[in-house]
Coordinates of C-alpha atoms and ligand atoms in Angstrom, one line a residue:
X10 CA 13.0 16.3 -8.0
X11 CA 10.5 18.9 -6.1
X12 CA 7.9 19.8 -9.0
X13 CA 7.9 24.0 -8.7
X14 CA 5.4 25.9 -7.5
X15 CA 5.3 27.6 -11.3
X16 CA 4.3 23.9 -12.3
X17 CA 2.0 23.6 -9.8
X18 CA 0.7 26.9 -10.5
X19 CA 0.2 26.4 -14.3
X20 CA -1.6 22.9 -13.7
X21 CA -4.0 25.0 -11.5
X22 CA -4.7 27.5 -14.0
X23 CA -5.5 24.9 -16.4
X24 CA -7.7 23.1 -13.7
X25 CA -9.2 26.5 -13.3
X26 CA -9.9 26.4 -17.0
X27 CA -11.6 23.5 -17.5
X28 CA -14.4 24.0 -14.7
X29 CA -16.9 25.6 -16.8
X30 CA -17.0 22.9 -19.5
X31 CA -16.6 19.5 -17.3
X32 CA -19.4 20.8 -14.6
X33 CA -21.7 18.2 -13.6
X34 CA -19.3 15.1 -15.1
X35 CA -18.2 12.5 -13.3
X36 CA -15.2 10.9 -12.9
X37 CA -14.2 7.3 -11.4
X38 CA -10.8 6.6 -10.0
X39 CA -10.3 2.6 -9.5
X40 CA -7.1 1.8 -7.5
X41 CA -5.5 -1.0 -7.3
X42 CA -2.7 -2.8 -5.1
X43 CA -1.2 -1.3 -2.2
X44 CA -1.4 1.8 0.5
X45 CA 0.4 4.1 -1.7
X46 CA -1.7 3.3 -4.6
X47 CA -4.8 4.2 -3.1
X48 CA -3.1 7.1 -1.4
X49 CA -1.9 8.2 -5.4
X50 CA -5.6 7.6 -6.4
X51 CA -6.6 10.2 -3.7
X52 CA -4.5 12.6 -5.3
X53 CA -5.8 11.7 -8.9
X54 CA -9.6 12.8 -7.6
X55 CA -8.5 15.5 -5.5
X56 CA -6.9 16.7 -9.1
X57 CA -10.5 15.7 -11.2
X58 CA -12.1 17.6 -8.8
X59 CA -10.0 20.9 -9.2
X60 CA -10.8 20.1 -12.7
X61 CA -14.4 20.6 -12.2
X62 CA -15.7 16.6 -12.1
X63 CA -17.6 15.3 -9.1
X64 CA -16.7 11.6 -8.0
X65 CA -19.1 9.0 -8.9
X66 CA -18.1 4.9 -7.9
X67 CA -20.8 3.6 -10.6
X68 CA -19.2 3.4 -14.0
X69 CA -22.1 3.2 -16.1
X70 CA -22.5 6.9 -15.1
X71 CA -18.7 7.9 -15.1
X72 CA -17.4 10.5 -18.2
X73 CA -13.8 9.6 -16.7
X74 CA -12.4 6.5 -16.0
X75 CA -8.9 6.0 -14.4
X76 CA -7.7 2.8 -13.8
X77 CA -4.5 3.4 -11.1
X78 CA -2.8 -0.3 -11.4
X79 CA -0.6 -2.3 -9.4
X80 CA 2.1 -4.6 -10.8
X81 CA 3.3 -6.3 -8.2
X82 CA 2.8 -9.8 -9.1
X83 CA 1.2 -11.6 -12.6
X84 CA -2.4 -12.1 -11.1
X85 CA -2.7 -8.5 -10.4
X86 CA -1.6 -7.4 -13.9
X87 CA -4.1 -9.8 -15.1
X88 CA -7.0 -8.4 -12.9
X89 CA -6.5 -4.6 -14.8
X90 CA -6.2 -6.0 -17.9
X91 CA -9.7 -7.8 -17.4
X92 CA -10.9 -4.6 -16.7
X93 CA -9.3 -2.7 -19.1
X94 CA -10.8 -5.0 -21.4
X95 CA -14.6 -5.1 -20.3
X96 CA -14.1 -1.1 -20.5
X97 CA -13.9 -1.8 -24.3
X98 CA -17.9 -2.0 -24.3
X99 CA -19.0 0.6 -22.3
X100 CA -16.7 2.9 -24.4
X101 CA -19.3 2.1 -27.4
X102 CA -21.6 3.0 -25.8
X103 CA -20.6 5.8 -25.1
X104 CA -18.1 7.2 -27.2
X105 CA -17.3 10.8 -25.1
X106 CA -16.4 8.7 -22.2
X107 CA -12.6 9.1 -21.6
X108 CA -10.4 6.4 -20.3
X109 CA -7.0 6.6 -18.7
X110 CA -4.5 4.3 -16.6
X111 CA -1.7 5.3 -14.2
X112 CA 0.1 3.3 -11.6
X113 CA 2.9 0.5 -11.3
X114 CA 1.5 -0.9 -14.7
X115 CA 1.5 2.0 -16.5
X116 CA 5.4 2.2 -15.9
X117 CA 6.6 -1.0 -17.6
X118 CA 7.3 -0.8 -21.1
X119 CA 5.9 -3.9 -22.3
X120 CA 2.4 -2.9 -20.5
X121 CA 3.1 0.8 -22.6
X122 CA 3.2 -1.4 -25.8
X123 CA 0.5 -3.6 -25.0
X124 CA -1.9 -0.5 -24.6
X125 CA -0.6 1.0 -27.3
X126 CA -1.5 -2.0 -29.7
X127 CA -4.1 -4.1 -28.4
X128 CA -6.3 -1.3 -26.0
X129 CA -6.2 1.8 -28.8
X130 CA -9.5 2.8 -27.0
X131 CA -7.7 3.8 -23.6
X132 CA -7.5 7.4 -24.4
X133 CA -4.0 8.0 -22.1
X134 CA -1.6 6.4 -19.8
X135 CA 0.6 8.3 -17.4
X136 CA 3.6 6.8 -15.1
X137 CA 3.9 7.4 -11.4
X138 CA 5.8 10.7 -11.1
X139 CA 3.2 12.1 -13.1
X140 CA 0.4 12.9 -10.9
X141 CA 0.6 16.7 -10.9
X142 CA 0.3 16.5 -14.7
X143 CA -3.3 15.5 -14.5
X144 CA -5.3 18.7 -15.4
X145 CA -2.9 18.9 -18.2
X146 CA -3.4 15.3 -19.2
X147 CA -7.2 15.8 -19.5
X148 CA -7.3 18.9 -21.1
X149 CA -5.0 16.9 -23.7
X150 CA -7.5 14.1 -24.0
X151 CA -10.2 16.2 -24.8
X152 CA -9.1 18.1 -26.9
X153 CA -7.6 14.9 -29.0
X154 CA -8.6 11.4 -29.6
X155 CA -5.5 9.5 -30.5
X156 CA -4.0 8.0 -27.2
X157 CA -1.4 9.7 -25.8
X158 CA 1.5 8.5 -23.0
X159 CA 3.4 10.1 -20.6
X160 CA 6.1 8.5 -19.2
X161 CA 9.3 9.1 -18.2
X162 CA 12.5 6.9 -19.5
X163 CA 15.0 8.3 -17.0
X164 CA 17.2 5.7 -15.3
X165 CA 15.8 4.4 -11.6
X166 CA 18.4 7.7 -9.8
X167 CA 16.8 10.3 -11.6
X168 CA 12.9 8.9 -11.7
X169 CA 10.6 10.3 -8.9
X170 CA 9.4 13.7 -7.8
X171 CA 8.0 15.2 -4.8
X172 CA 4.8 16.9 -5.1
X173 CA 3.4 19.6 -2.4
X174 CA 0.7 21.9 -2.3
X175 CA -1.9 19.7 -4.8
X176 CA -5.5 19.1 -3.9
X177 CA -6.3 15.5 -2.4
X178 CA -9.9 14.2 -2.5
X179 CA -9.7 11.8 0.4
X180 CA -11.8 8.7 0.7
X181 CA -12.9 8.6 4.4
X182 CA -13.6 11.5 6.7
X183 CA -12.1 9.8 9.8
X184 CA -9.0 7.5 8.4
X185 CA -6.1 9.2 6.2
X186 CA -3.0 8.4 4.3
X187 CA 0.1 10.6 4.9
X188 CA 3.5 9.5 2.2
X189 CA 6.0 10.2 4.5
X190 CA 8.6 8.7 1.3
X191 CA 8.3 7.2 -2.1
X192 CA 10.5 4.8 -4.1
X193 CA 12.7 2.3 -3.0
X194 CA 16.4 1.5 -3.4
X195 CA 16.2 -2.3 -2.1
X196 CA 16.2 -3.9 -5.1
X197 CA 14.9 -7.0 -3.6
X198 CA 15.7 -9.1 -6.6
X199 CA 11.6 -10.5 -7.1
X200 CA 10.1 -7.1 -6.3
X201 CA 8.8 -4.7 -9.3
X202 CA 8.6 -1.8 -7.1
X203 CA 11.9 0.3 -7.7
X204 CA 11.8 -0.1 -11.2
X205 CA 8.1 1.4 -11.1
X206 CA 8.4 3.6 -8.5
X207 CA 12.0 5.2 -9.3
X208 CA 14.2 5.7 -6.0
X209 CA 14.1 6.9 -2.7
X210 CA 12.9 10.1 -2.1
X211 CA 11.8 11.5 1.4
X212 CA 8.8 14.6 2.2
X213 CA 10.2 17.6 4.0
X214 CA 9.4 16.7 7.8
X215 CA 7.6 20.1 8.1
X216 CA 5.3 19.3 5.0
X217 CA 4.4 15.8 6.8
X218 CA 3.8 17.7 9.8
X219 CA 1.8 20.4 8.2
X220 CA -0.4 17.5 7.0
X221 CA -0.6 16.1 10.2
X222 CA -1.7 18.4 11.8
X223 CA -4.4 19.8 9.7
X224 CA -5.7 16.2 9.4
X225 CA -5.6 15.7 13.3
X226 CA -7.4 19.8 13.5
X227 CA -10.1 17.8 10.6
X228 CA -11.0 15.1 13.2
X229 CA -8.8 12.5 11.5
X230 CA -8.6 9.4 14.1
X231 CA -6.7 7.0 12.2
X232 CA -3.7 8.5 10.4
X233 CA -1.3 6.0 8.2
X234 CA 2.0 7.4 7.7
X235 CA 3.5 5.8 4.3
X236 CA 6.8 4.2 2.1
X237 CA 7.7 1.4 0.9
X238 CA 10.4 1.0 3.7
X239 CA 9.5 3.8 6.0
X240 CA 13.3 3.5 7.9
X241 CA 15.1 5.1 5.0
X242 CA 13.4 8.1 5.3
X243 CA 15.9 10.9 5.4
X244 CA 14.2 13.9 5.9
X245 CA 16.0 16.5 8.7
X246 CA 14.1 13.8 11.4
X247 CA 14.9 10.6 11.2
X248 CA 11.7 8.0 11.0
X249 CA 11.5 7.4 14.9
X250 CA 11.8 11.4 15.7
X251 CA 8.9 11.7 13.2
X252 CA 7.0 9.4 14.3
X253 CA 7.2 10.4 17.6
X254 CA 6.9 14.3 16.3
X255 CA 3.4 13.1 14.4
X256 CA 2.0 11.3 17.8
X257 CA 2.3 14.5 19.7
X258 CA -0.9 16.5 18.4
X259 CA -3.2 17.4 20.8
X260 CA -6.1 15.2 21.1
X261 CA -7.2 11.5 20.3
X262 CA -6.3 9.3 17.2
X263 CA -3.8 6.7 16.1
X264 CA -0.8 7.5 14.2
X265 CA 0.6 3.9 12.6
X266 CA 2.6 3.3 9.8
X267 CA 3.8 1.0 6.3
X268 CA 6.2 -0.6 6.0
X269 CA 9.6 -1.1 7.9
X270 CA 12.5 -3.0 6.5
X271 CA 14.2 -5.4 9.0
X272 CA 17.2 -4.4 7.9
X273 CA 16.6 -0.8 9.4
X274 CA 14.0 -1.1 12.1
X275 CA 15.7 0.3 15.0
X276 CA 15.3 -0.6 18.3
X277 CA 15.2 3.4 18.6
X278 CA 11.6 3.0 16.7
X279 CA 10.3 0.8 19.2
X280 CA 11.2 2.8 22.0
X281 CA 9.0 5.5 20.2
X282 CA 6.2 3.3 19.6
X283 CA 6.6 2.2 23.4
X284 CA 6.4 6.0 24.5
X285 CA 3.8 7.0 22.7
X286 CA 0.4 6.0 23.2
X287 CA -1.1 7.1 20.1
X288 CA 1.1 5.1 17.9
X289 CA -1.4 2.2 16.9
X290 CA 0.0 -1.1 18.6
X291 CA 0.9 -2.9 15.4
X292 CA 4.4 -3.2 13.5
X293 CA 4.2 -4.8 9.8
X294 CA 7.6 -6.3 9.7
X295 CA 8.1 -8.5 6.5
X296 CA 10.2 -11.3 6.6
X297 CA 9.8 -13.0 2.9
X298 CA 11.7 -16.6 4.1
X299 CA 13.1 -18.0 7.1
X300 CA 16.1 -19.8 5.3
X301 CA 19.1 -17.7 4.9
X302 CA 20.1 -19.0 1.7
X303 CA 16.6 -17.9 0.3
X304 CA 16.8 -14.5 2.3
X305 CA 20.6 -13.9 0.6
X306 CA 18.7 -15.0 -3.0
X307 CA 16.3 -12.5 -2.6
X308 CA 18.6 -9.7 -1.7
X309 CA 17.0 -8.9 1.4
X310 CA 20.4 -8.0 3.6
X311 CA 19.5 -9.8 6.9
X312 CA 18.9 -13.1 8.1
X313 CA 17.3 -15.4 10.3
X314 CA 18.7 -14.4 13.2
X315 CA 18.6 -11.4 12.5
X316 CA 15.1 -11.2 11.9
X317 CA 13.6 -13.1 14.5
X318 CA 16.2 -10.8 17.5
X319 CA 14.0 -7.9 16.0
X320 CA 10.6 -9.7 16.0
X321 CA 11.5 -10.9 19.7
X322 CA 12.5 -7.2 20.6
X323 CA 9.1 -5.8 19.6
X324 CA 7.1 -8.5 21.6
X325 CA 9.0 -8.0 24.5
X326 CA 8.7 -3.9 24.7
X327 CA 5.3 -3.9 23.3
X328 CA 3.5 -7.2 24.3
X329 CA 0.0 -5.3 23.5
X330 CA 1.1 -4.9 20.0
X331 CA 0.2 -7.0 17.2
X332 CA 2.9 -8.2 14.8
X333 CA 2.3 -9.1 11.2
X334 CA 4.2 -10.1 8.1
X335 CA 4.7 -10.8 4.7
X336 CA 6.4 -14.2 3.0
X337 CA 6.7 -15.8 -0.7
X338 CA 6.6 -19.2 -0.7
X339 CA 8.3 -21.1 -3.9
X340 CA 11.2 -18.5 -4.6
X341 CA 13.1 -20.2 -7.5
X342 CA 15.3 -23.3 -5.9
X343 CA 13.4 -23.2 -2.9
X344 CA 13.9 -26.7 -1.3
X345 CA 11.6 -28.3 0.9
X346 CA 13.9 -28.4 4.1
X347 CA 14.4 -24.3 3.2
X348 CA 10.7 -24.1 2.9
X349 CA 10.1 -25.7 6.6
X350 CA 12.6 -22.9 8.0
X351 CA 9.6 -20.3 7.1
X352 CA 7.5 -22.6 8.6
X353 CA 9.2 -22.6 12.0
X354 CA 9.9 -19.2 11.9
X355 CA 6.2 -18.7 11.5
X356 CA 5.9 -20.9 14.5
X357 CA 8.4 -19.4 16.7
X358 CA 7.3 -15.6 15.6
X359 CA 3.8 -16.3 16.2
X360 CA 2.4 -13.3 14.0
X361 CA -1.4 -12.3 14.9
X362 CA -1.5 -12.2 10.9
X363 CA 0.3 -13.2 8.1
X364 CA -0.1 -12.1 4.0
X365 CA 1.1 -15.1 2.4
X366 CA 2.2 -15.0 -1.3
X367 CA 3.4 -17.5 -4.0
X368 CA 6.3 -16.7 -5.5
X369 CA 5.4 -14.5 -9.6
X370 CA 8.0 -13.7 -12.2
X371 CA 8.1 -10.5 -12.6
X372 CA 9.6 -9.0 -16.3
X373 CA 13.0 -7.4 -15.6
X374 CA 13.7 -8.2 -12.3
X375 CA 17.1 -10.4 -11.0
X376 CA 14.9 -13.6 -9.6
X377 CA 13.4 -13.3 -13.4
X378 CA 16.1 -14.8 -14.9
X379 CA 17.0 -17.4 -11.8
X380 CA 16.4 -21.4 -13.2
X381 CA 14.9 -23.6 -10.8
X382 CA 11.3 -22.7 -10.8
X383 CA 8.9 -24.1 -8.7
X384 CA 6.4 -25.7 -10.3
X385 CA 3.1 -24.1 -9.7
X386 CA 0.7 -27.1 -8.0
X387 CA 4.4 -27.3 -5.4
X388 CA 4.2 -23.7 -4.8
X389 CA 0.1 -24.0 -4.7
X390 CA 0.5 -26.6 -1.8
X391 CA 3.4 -24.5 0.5
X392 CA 0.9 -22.3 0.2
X393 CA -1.5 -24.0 1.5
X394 CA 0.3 -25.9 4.3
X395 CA 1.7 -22.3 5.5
X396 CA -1.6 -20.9 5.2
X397 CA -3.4 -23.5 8.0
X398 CA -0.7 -23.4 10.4
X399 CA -1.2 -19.5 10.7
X400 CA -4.9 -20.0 11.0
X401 CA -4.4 -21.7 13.9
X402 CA -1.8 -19.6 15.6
X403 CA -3.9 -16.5 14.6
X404 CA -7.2 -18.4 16.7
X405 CA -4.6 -18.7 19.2
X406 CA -3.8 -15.3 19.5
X407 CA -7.4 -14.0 19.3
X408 CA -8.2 -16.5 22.1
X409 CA -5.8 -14.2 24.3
X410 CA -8.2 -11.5 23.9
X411 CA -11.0 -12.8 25.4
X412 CA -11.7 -10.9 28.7
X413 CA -10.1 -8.0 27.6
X414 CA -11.4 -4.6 26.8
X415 CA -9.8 -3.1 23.7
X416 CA -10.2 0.5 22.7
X417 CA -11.7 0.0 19.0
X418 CA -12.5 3.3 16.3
X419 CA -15.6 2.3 15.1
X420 CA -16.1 2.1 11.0
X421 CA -20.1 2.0 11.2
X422 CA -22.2 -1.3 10.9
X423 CA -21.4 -2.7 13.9
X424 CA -18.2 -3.0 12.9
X425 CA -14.1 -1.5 13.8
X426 CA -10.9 -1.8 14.0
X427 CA -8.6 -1.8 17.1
X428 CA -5.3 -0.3 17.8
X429 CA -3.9 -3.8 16.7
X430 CA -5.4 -3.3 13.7
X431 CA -8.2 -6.5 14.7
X432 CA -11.7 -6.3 13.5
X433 CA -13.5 -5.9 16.0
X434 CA -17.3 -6.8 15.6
X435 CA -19.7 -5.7 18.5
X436 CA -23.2 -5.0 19.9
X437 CA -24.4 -1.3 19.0
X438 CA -24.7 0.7 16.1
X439 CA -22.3 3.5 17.0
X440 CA -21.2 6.2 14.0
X441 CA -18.1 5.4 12.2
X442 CA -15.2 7.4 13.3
X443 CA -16.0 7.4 16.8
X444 CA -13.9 5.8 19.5
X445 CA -15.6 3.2 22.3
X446 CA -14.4 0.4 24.3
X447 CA -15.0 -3.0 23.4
X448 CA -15.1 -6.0 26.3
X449 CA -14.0 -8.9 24.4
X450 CA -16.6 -11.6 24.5
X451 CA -14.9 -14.6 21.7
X452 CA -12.9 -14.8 19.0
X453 CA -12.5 -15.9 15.4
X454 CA -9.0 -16.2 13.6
X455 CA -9.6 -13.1 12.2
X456 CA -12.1 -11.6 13.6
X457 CA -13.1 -10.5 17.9
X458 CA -16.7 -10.3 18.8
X459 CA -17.2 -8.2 21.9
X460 CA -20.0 -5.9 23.6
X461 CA -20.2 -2.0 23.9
X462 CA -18.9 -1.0 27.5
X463 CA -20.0 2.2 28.9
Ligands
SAH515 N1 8.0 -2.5 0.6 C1 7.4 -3.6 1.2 C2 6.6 -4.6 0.3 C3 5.8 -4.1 -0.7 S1 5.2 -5.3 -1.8 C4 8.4 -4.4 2.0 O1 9.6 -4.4 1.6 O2 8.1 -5.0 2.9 C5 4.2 -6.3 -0.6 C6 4.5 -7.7 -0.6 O3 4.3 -8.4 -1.8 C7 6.0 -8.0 -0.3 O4 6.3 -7.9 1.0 C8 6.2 -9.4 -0.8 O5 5.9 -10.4 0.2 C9 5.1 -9.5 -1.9 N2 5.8 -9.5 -3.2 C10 6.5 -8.6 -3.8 N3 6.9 -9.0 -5.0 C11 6.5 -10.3 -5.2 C12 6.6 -11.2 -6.2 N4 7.3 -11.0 -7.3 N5 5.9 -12.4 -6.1 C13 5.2 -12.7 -4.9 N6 5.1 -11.8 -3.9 C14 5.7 -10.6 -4.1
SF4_516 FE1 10.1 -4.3 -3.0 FE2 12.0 -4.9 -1.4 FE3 11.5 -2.4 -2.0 FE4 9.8 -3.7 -0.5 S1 11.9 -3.2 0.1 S2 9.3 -2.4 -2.2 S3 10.0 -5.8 -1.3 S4 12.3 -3.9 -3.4
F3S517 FE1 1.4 -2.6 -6.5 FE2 2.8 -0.5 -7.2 FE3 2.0 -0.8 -4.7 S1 3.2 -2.5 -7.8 S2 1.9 -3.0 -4.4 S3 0.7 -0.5 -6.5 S4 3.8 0.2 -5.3

């Protein structure tokens, strides 16, 4: 499960190897989808780099191209493959260019076949647990033309690794990504995730710690500690001891983190984020649907109740934090009566933001197979009903910050983010990275316009 340090060691060399001949090339990673994607894609450079390539973000200039996909629903499958496609041209152009693709997509067989027949031109495809392969994987391609994949078959128990001690090319000087876990065992029965991602596996707490602290040393302000269900970690901490562990560098910066099952968010983790000050005043908390029959459909192992006793917890012991989620609307044989239960639970939550998303097949998974489809211009419309009634509440809770000063990391351009995780627009053209108080002058639903306060 833990790639060796004589893996690791041997990738280098090859890395090493490769220098003289790829100096002055470029290489273009393009992530897609979520957190850990992009955090993967860091990883991907921070290996192209080893390997002698200098990042570039303009294709037309690019030697390497390494499209790191996301699967998690139909219209982001189709977005790569668009992509994929237009990359047909600039390949005859110029014929030495090489092109890869990694990620979520690159896991599912059907996308392995697809490739395989109708894109002959994408020179390789490797599957998530393959990262540390990379200087081994271009070396490969250059050396051959005919498209080579590497991807693992093995069953979801036995798919995943752990990776240490490989380079990491990160895309910001001041905001970082720590993995604190990857996989997932949910199994939510719409979600692609554990079949592309294989199952749970947790970092040593001392490697997380390591990283945390050289990033806090490196002037890192904004640190985002990672999973797909953070609360499963089981390292020798749990997830609230370290969290609490990763707030208690020296110095200032916000520790947050993405993204906690209901199921397992302990009241134990609020009491952390309550403690700590530099744990960023935000908690992600999906809830999917507010109608148990839905909720038991999608194998998500809590309800209602449930649910909203948690949500009401973390308003009540942080009422400075900001509480967001994610819902599907039209989930097979969702009724309209189960479909107004989100609704009120959206009501009665009152989240300062909310992702929504309609409801995509997705090949291999339970809800896959489900009859009783919603029909696409029904789904279109919850959608769209859902998605003005959190507008408003979201004004609402802007409104609330009017008057207030809120400490804000600025990204540059007028422009930052608080500990809420708002944008926070304002007055002065301060660097990005650096921290400042913000008096709250008036609000948009997504958006707080304030002035610099000395
Ligand atoms: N691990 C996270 C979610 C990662 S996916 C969690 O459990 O909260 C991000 C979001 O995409 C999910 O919360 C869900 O709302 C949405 N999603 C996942 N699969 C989907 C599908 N098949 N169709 C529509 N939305 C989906
Ligand atoms: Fe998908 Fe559920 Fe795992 Fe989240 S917890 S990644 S929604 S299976
Ligand atoms: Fe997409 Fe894979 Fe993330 S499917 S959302 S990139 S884990």
């Amino acid at each position: 499960m833990n790639i060796s340090n004589e893996q690791i060691f041997l990738q280098q060399h090859i890395a090493a190897s490769l220098c003289d001949t790829l100096a002055g090339k470029k290489a273009l990673v393009r992530t897609f989808g979520c957190q850990q994607n992009e955090a993967d894609g860091e990883r991907i450079m921070g290996a192209l780099v080893a390997c002698g390539y200098t990042p570039t973000d303009e294709l037309t200039e690019a030697d390497i191209v390494i499209l790191n996909t996301c699967a998690i629903r139909e219209h982001a499958e189709q977005r790569v493959l668009g992509v994929i496609g237009s990359m047909k041209k600039e390949k005859e152009k110029r014929p030495s260019m090489l092109i890869g693709m990694c990620g979520c997509m690159a896991q599912e067989q059907h996308r392995q076949e697809l490739l395989q027949k109708s894109y002959p031109f994408v020179d390789f495809l490797f599957g998530t647990d393959m990262h540390h392969r990379v200087p081994e994987i271009v070396q490969n391609a250059l050396n051959s033309r005919k498209q080579k994949q590497y991807v693992t078959d093995a069953p979801h128990g036995e798919f995943g690794v752990i990776t240490e001690g490989t380079p990491v090319f990160r895309d910001s000087d001041y905001k970082a990504r720590v993995s604190v876990m990857y996989g997932c065992n949910n199994f939510c029965s719409y979600c692609i995730v554990p079949y592309v991602r294989g199952h749970e596996r947790s970092r040593a707490s001392a490697d997380v710690l390591g990283e945390m602290r050289s990033l806090v040393d490196g002037g890192y302000k904004d640190i985002m500690l990672l999973g797909q269900n953070v609360n499963s970690y089981r390292g020798d901490k749990t997830f609230p001891e370290l969290l609490s562990a990763c707030a208690s560098f020296d110095g200032e910066y916000w520790v947050r983190f993405m993204t906690s099952h209901p199921k397992d968010a302990s009241a134990e983790l609020v009491q952390v984020m309550a403690q700590h000050p530099r744990v960023a005043r935000h908690f992600h908390l999906p809830f999917q649907s507010g109608n148990d029959r839905i909720l038991h459909a999608m194998n998500r192992k809590y309800n209602r109740e449930q649910y909203l006793e948690k949500a009401m917890r973390i308003k009540e012991m942080l009422p400075d934090a900001a509480i967001t989620s994610d819902v599907i609307v039209g989930f097979p044989t969702e009724t309209e009566s189960e479909f107004l239960d989100t609704v009120e639970l959206v009501k009665t939550v009152g989240f300062d933001m909310l992702y929504t998303f309609i409801y995509s097949p997705r090949k291999g998974t339970v809800a896959e197979k489900m009859v009783g489809r919603i029909p696409h211009e029904e789904q279109v419309r919850r959608f769209q009903y859902l998605s003005d009634i959190q507008d408003a509440i979201a004004q609402t809770k802007n409104d609330a910050y009017v008057g207030k000063t809120l400490r804000v990391l600025s990204d540059g351009n007028f422009v930052g983010r608080s500990s809420q995780n708002k944008i926070v627009a304002f007055d002065a053209d301060v660097p990005a990275g650096t921290f400042i108080n913000v008096e709250i002058k008036s609000a948009k639903q997504y958006k707080l316009v304030g002035e610099l306060k000395k």
